[in-house]
mmCIF file of C-alpha atoms and ligand atoms in Angstrom:
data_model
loop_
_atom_site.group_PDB
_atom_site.id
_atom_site.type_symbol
_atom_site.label_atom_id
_atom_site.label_comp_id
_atom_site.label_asym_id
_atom_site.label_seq_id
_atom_site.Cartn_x
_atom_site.Cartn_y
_atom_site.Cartn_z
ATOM 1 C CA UNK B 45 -48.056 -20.523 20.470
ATOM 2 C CA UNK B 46 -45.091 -18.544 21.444
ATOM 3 C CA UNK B 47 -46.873 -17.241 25.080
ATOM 4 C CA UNK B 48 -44.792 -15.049 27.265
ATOM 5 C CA UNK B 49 -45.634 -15.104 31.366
ATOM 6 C CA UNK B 50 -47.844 -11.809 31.238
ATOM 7 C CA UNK B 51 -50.297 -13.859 28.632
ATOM 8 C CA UNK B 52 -49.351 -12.095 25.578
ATOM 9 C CA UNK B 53 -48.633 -13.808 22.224
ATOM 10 C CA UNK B 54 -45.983 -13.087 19.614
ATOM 11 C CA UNK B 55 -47.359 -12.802 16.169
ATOM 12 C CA UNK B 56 -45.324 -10.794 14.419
ATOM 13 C CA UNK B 57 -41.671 -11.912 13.837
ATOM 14 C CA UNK B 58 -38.769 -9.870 12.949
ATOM 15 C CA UNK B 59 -36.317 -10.831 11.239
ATOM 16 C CA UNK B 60 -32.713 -9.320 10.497
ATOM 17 C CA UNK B 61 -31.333 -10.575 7.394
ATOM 18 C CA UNK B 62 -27.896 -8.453 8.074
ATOM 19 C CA UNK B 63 -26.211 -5.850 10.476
ATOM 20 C CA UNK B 64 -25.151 -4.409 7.343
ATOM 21 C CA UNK B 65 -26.038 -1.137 6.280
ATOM 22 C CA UNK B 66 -25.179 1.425 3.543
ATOM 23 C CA UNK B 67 -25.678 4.485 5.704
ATOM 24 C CA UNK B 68 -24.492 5.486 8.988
ATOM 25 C CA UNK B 69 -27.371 7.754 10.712
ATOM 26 C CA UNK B 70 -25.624 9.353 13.665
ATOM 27 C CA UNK B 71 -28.575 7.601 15.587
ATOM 28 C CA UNK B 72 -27.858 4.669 14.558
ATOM 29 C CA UNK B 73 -23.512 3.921 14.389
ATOM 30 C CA UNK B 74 -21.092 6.112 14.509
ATOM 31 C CA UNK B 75 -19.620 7.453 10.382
ATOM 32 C CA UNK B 76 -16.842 4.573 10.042
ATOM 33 C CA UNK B 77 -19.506 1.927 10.812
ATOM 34 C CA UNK B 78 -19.288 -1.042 12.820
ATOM 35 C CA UNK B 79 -17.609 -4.335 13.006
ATOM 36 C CA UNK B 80 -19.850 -6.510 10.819
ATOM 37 C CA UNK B 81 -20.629 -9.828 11.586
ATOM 38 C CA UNK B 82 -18.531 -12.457 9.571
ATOM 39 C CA UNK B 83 -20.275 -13.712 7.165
ATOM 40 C CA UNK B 84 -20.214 -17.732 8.529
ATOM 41 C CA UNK B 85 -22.004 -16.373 11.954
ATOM 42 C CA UNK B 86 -25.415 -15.105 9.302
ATOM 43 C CA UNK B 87 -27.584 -17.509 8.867
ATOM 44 C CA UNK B 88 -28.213 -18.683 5.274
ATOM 45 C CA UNK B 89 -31.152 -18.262 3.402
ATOM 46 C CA UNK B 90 -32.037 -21.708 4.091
ATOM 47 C CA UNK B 91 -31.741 -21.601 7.711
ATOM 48 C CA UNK B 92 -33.707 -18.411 8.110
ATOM 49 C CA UNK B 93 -36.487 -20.094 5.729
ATOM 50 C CA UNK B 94 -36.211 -22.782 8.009
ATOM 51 C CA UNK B 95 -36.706 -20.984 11.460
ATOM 52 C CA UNK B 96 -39.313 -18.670 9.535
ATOM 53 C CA UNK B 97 -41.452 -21.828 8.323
ATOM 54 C CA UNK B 98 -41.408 -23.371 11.877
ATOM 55 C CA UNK B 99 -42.567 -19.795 13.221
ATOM 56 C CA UNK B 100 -45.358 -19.888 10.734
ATOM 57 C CA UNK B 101 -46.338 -23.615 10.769
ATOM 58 C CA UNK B 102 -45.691 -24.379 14.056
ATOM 59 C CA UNK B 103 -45.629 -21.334 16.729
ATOM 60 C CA UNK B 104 -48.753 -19.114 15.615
ATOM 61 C CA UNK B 105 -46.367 -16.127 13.435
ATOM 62 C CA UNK B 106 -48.957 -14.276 11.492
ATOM 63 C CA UNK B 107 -46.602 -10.892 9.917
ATOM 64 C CA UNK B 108 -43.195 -11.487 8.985
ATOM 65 C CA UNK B 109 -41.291 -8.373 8.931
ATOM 66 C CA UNK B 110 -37.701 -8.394 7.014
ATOM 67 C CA UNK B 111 -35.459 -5.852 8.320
ATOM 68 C CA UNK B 112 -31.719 -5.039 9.142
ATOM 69 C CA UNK B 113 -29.147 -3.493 9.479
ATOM 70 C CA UNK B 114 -30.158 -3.054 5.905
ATOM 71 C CA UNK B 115 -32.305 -5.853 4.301
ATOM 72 C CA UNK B 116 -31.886 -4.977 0.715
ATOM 73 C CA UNK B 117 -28.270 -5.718 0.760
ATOM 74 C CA UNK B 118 -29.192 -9.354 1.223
ATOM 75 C CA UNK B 119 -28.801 -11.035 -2.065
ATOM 76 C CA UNK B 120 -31.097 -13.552 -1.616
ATOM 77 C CA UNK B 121 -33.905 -11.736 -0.283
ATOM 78 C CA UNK B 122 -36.289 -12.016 -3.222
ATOM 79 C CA UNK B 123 -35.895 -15.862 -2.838
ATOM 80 C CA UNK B 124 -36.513 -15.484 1.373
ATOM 81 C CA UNK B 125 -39.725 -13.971 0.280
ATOM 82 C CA UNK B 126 -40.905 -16.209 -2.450
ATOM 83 C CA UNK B 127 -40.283 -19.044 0.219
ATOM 84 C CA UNK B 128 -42.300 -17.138 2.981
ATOM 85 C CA UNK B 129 -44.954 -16.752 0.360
ATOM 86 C CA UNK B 130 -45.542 -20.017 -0.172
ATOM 87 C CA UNK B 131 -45.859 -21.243 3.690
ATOM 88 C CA UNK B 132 -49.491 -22.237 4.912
ATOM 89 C CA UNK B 133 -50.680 -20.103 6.166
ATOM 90 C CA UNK B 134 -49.116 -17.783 4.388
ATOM 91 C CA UNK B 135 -47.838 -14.841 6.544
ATOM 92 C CA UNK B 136 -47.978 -11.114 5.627
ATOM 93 C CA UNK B 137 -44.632 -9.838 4.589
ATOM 94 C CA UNK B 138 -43.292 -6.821 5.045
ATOM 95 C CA UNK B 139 -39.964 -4.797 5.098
ATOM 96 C CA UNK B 140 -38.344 -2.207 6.516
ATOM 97 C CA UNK B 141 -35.520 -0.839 4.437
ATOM 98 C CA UNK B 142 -33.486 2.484 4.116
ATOM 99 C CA UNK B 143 -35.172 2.306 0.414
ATOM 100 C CA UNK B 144 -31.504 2.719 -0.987
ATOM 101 C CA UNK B 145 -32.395 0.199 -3.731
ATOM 102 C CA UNK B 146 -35.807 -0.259 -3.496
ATOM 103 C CA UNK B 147 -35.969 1.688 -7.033
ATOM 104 C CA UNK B 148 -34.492 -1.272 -8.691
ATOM 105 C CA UNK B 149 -36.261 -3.963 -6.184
ATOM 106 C CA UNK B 150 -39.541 -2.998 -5.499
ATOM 107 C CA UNK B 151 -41.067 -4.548 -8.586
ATOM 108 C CA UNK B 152 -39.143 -8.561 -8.107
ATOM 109 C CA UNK B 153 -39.559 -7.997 -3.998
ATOM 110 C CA UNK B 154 -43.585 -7.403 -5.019
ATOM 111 C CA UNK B 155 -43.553 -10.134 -8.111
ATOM 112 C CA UNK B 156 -42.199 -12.492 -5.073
ATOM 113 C CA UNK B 157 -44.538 -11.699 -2.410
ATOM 114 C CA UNK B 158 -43.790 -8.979 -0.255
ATOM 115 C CA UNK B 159 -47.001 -6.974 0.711
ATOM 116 C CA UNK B 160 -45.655 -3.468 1.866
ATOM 117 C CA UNK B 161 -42.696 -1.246 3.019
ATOM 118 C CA UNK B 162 -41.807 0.516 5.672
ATOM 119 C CA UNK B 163 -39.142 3.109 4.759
ATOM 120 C CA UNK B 164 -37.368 5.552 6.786
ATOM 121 C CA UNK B 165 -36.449 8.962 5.717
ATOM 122 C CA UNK B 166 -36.236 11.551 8.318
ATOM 123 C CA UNK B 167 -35.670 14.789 6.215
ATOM 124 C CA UNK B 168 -36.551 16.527 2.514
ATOM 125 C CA UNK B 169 -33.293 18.222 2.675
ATOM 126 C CA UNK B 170 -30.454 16.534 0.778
ATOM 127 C CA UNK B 171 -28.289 18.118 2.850
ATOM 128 C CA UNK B 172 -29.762 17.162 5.895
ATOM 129 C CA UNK B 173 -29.811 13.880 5.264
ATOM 130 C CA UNK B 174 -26.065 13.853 4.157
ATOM 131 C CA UNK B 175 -25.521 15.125 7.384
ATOM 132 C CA UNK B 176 -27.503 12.876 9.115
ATOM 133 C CA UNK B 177 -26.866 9.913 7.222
ATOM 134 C CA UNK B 178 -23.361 10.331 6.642
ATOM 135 C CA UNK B 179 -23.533 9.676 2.351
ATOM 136 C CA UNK B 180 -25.132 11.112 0.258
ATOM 137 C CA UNK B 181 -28.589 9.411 -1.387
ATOM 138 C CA UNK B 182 -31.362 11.245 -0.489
ATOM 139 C CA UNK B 183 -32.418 11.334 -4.312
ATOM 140 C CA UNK B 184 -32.173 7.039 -3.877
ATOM 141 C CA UNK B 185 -34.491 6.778 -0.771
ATOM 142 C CA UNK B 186 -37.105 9.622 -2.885
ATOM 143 C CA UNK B 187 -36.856 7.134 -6.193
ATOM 144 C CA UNK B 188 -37.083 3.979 -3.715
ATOM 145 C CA UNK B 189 -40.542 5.491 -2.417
ATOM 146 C CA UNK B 190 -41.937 5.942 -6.004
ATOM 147 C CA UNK B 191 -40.968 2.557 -6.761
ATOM 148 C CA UNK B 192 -43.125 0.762 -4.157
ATOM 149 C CA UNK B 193 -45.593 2.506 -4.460
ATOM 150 C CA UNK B 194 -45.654 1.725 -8.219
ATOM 151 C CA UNK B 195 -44.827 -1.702 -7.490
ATOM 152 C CA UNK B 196 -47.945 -1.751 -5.193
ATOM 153 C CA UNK B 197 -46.181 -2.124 -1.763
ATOM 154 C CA UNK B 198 -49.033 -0.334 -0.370
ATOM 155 C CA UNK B 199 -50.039 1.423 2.047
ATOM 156 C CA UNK B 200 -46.418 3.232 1.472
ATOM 157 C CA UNK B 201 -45.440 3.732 5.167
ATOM 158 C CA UNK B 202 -42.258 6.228 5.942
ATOM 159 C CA UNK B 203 -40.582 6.520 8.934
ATOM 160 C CA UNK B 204 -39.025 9.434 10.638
ATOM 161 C CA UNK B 205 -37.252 10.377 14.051
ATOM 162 C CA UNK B 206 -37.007 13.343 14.863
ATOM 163 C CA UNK B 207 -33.810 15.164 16.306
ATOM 164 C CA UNK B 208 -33.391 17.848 18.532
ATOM 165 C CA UNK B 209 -32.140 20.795 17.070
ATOM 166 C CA UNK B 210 -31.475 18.550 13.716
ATOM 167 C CA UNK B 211 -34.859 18.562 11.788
ATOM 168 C CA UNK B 212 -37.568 19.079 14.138
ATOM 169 C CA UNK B 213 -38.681 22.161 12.285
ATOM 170 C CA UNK B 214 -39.187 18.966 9.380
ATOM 171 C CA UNK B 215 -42.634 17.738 11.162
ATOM 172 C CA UNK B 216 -45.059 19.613 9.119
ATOM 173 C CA UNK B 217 -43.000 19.649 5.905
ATOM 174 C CA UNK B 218 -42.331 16.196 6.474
ATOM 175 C CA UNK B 219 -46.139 15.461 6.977
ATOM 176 C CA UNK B 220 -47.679 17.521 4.288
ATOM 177 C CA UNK B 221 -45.020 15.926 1.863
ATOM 178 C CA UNK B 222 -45.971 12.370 3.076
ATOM 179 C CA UNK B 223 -49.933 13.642 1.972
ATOM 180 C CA UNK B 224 -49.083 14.673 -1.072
ATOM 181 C CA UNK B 225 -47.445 11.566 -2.040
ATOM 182 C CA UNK B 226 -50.295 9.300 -0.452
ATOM 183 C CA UNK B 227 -47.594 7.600 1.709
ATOM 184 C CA UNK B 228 -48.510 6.900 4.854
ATOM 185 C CA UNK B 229 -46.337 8.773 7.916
ATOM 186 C CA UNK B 230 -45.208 7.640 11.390
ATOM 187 C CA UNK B 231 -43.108 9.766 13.379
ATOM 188 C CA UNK B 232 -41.161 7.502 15.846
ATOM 189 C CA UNK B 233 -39.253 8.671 19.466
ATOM 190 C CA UNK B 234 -35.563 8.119 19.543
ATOM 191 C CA UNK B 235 -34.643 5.023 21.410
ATOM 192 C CA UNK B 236 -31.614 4.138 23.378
ATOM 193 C CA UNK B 237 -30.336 1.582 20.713
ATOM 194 C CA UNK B 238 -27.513 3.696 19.266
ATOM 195 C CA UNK B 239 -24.212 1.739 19.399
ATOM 196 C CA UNK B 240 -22.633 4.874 20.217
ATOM 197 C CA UNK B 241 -24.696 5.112 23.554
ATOM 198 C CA UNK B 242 -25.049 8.586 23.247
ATOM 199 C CA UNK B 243 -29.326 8.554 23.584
ATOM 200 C CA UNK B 244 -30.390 11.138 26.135
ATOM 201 C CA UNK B 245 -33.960 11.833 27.473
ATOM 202 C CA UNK B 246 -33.086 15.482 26.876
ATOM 203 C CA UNK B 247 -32.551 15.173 23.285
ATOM 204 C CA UNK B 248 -35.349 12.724 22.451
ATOM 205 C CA UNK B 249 -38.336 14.751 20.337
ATOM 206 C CA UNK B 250 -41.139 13.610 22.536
ATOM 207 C CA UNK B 251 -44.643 12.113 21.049
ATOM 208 C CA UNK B 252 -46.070 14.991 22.806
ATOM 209 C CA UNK B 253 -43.722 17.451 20.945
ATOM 210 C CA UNK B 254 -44.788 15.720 18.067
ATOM 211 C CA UNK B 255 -48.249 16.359 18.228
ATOM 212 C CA UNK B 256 -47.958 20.058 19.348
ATOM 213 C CA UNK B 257 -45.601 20.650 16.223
ATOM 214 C CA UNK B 258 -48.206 19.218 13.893
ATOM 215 C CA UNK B 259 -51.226 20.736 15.643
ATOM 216 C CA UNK B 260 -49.897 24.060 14.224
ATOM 217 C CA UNK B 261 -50.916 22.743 10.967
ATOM 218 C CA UNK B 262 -53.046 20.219 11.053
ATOM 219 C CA UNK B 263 -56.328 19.260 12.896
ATOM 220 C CA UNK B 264 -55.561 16.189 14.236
ATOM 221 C CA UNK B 265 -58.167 13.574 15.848
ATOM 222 C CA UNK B 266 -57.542 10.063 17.278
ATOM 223 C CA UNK B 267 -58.283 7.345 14.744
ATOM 224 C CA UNK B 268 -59.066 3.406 15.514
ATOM 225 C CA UNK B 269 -58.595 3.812 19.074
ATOM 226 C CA UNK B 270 -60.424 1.014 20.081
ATOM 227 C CA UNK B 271 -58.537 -1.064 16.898
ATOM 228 C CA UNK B 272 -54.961 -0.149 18.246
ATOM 229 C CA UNK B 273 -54.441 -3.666 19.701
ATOM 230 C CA UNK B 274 -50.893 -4.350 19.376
ATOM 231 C CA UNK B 275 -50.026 -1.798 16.522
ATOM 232 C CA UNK B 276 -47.158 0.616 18.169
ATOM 233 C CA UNK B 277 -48.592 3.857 16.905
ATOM 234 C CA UNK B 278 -50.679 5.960 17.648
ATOM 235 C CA UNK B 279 -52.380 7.317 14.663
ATOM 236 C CA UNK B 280 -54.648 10.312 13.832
ATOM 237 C CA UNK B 281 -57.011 11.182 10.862
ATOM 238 C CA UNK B 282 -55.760 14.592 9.767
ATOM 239 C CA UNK B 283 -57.559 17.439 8.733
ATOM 240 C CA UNK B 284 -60.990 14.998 9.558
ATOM 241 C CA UNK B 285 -59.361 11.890 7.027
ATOM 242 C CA UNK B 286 -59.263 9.822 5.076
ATOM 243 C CA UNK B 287 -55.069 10.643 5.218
ATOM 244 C CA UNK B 288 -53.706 9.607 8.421
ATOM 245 C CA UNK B 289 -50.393 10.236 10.708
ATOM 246 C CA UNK B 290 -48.762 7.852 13.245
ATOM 247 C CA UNK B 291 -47.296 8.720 16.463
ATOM 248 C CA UNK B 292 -44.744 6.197 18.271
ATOM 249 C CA UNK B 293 -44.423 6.990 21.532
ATOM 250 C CA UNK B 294 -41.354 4.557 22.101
ATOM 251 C CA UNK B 295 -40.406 5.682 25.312
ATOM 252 C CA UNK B 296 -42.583 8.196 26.922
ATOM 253 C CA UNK B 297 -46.076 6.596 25.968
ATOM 254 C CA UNK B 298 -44.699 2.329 26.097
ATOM 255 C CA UNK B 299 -47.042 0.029 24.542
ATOM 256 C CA UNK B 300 -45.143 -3.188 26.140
ATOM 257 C CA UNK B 301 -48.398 -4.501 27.367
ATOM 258 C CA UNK B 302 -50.356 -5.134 24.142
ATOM 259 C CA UNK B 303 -46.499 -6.424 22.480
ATOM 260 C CA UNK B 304 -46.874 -9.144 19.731
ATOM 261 C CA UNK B 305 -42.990 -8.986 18.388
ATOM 262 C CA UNK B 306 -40.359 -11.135 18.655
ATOM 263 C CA UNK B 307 -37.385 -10.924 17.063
ATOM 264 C CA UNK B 308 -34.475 -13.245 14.938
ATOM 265 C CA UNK B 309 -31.322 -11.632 14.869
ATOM 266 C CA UNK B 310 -29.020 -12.035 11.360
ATOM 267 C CA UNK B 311 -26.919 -14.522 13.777
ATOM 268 C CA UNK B 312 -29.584 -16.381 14.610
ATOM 269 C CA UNK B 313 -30.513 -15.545 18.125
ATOM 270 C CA UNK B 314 -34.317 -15.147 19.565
ATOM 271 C CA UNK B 315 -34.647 -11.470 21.189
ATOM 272 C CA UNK B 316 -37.842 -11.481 22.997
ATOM 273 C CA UNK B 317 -37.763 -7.602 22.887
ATOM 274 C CA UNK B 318 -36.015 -4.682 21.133
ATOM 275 C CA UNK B 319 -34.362 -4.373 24.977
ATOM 276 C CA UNK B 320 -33.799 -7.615 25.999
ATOM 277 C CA UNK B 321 -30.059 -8.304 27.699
ATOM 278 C CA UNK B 322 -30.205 -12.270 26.943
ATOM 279 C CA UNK B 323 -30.601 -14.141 23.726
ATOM 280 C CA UNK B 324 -31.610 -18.023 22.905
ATOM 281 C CA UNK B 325 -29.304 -18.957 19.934
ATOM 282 C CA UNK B 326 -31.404 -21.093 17.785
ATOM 283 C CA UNK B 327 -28.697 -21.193 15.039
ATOM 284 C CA UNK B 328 -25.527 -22.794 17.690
ATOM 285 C CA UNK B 329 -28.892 -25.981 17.940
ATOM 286 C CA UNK B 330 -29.271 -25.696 14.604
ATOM 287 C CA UNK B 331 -26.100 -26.871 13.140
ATOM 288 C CA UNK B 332 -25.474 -28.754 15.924
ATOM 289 C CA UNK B 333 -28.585 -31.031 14.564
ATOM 290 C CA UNK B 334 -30.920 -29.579 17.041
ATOM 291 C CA UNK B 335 -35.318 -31.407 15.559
ATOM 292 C CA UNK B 336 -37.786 -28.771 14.845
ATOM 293 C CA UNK B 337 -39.484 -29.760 17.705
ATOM 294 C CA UNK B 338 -36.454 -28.666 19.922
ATOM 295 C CA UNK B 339 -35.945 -25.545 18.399
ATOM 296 C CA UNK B 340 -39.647 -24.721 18.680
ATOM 297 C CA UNK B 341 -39.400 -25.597 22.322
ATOM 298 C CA UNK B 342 -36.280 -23.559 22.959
ATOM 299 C CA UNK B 343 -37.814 -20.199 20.964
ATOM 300 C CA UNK B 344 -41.168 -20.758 23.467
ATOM 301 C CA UNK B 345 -39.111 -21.091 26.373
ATOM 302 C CA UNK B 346 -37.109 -17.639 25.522
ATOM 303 C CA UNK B 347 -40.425 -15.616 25.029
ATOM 304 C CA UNK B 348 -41.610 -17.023 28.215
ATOM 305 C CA UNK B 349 -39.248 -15.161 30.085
ATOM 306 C CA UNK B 350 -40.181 -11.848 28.117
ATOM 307 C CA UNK B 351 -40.470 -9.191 30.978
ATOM 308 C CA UNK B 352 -43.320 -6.937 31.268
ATOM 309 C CA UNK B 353 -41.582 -3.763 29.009
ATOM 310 C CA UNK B 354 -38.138 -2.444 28.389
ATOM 311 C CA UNK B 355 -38.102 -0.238 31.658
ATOM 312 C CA UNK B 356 -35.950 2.644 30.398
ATOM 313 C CA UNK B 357 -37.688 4.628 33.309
ATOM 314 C CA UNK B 358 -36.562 2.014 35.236
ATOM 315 C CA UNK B 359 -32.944 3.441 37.703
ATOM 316 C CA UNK B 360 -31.800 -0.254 36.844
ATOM 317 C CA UNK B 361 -32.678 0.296 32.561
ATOM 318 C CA UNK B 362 -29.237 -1.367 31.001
ATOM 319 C CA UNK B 363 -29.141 -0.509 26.906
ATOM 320 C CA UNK B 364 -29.132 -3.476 25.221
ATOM 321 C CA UNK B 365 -25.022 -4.486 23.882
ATOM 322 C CA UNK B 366 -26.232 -5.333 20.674
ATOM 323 C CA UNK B 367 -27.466 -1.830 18.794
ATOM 324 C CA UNK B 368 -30.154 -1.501 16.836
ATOM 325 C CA UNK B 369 -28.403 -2.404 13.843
ATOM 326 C CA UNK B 370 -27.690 -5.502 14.701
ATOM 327 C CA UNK B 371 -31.106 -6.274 16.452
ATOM 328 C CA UNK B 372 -33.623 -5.446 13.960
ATOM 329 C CA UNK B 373 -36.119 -2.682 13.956
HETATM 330 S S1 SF4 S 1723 -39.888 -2.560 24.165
HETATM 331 FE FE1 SF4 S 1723 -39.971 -4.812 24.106
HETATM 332 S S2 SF4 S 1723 -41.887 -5.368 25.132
HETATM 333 FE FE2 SF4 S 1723 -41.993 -3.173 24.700
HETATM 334 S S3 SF4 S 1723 -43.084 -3.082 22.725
HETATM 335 FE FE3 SF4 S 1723 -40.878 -3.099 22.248
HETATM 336 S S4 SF4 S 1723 -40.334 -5.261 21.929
HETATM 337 FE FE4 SF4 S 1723 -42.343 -5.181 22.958
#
């Protein structure tokens, strides 16, 4: 089992399949992108199949999550998820994707085994999202939706952040739209993970925000609190259920202590948290012949020194070098 010091376990592994992404989300890189990683330092399909099996087999992985940059821009993804599939015990699979795509994918991602989506959109406006996003495929990320949904990919979760001043007013649209479509919605606080380092506190919608923008609609009442475990948000039946919403309180409400995730970066490196300042690079043993068994012992050894949250109240708080990007939500 992959055990860190405190006693908790990682179950649920993220993987990045690229830092590559077709938009540029002004919280997320800056409009002319990013110096990509060359395409030698990714690992291949095989390798991540590799490193995912021995997770699964061998270290006690339960959820594989694919993710990015943006995931979908991996050619061989369908084929990284067939192979999941077929591991014993087979994993749930899941994916979190910009949806550009997803309109033309959702039905081969589903044939090969994915179980359900997690896709971000953080406005109804087209022109919002041009602004936010930098291009302009709002209509892409709608269509993408649809097709999971119709491909089964269910429950349909979205993702939004909300902005200061950008498209806070967007909560209860955002929410009511989300109903209407049966997708399930999860507001999540800004994190400093930008590579632009340009996160403040100040401009950070708060979880608390959150839920006094929606309680101007909605009745909202806490849902599963007992059955939160690990899951990062908090969610609430609205207007009495069945529909629900989801609250991620990144920053001001941490849930480090109940933290299952661990995370593979498209290079190949173990992150024991979306914060973490040092990396084990499993793909550098790899190629240099490292056995399963001493790349399973290296990727225990780097969550054992997982430290008890990401401290961003903490004076000493460094943001990660990497950005989110190239980390892997
Ligand atoms: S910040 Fe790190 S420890 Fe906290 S929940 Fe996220 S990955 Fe886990």
């Amino acid at each position: 089992m992959l055990r860190d010091s405190f006693g908790r376990v990682a179950t649920d592994l993220r993987v990045s399949l690229t830092d590559k992404c077709n938009l540029r989300c002004t919280y997320c890189m800056p409009p002319e992108g990013l110096d990509w990683l060359p395409n030698a330092q990714l690992l291949t399909a095989d390798e991540v199949v590799r490193l995912v099996s021995l997770g699964v087999e061998r270290l006690g992985i339960t959820e594989v999550r694919y993710t990015g940059g943006e995931p979908l821009l991996r050619r061989e993804l369908a084929d990284i998820v067939a192979r999941t599939a077929a591991l014993e015990p087979r994993p749930q699979i899941s994916l979190t994707t910009n949806g550009i795509g997803l309109a033309r994918l959702a039905g081969p991602l589903a044939d090969a085994g994915l179980d359900r989506v997690n896709v971000s959109l953080d406005t109804l406006d087209p022109a919002t999202f041009k602004r936010l996003a930098h291009r302009d495929r709002h209509a892409d990320v709608i269509a993408g939706l649809a097709a999971a949904d119709r491909a089964g990919l269910r429950p349909v979760k979205v993702n939004a952040v909300l902005m200061r001043g950008v498209n806070e007013h967007e909560a209860v649209p955002l929410l009511r739209w989300c109903l209407e479509q049966g997708y399930e919605l999860r507001f999540i606080e800004q994190m400093p993970l930008d590579a632009q380092h340009r996160w403040t506190r100040e401009s950070m919608v708060t979880a608390d925000e959150i839920l006094g923008l929606l309680s101007e609609a909605f009745d909202l009442t806490p849902d599963d609190l007992e059955e939160r475990g690990s899951a990062p948000a908090e969610r609430f039946l609205v207007d009495g259920g069945p529909a629900r919403v989801g609250v991620i309180g990144s920053v001001t409400r941490p849930f480090c202590g109940a933290c299952d995730r661990v995370r593979l970066t498209a290079d190949g490196q173990v992150r024991n948290c979306l914060f973490a300042t040092e990396e084990s690079d499993l793909k550098a043993a790899m190629r240099a012949g490292a056995t399963d068994d001493e790349l399973a012992e290296r990727w225990r050894a780097a969550v054992g020194r997982k430290r008890a949250g990401h401290g961003i109240d903490d004076p000493s708080f460094l943001q990660p070098a990497r950005p989110m990007s190239a980390i892997g939500g």
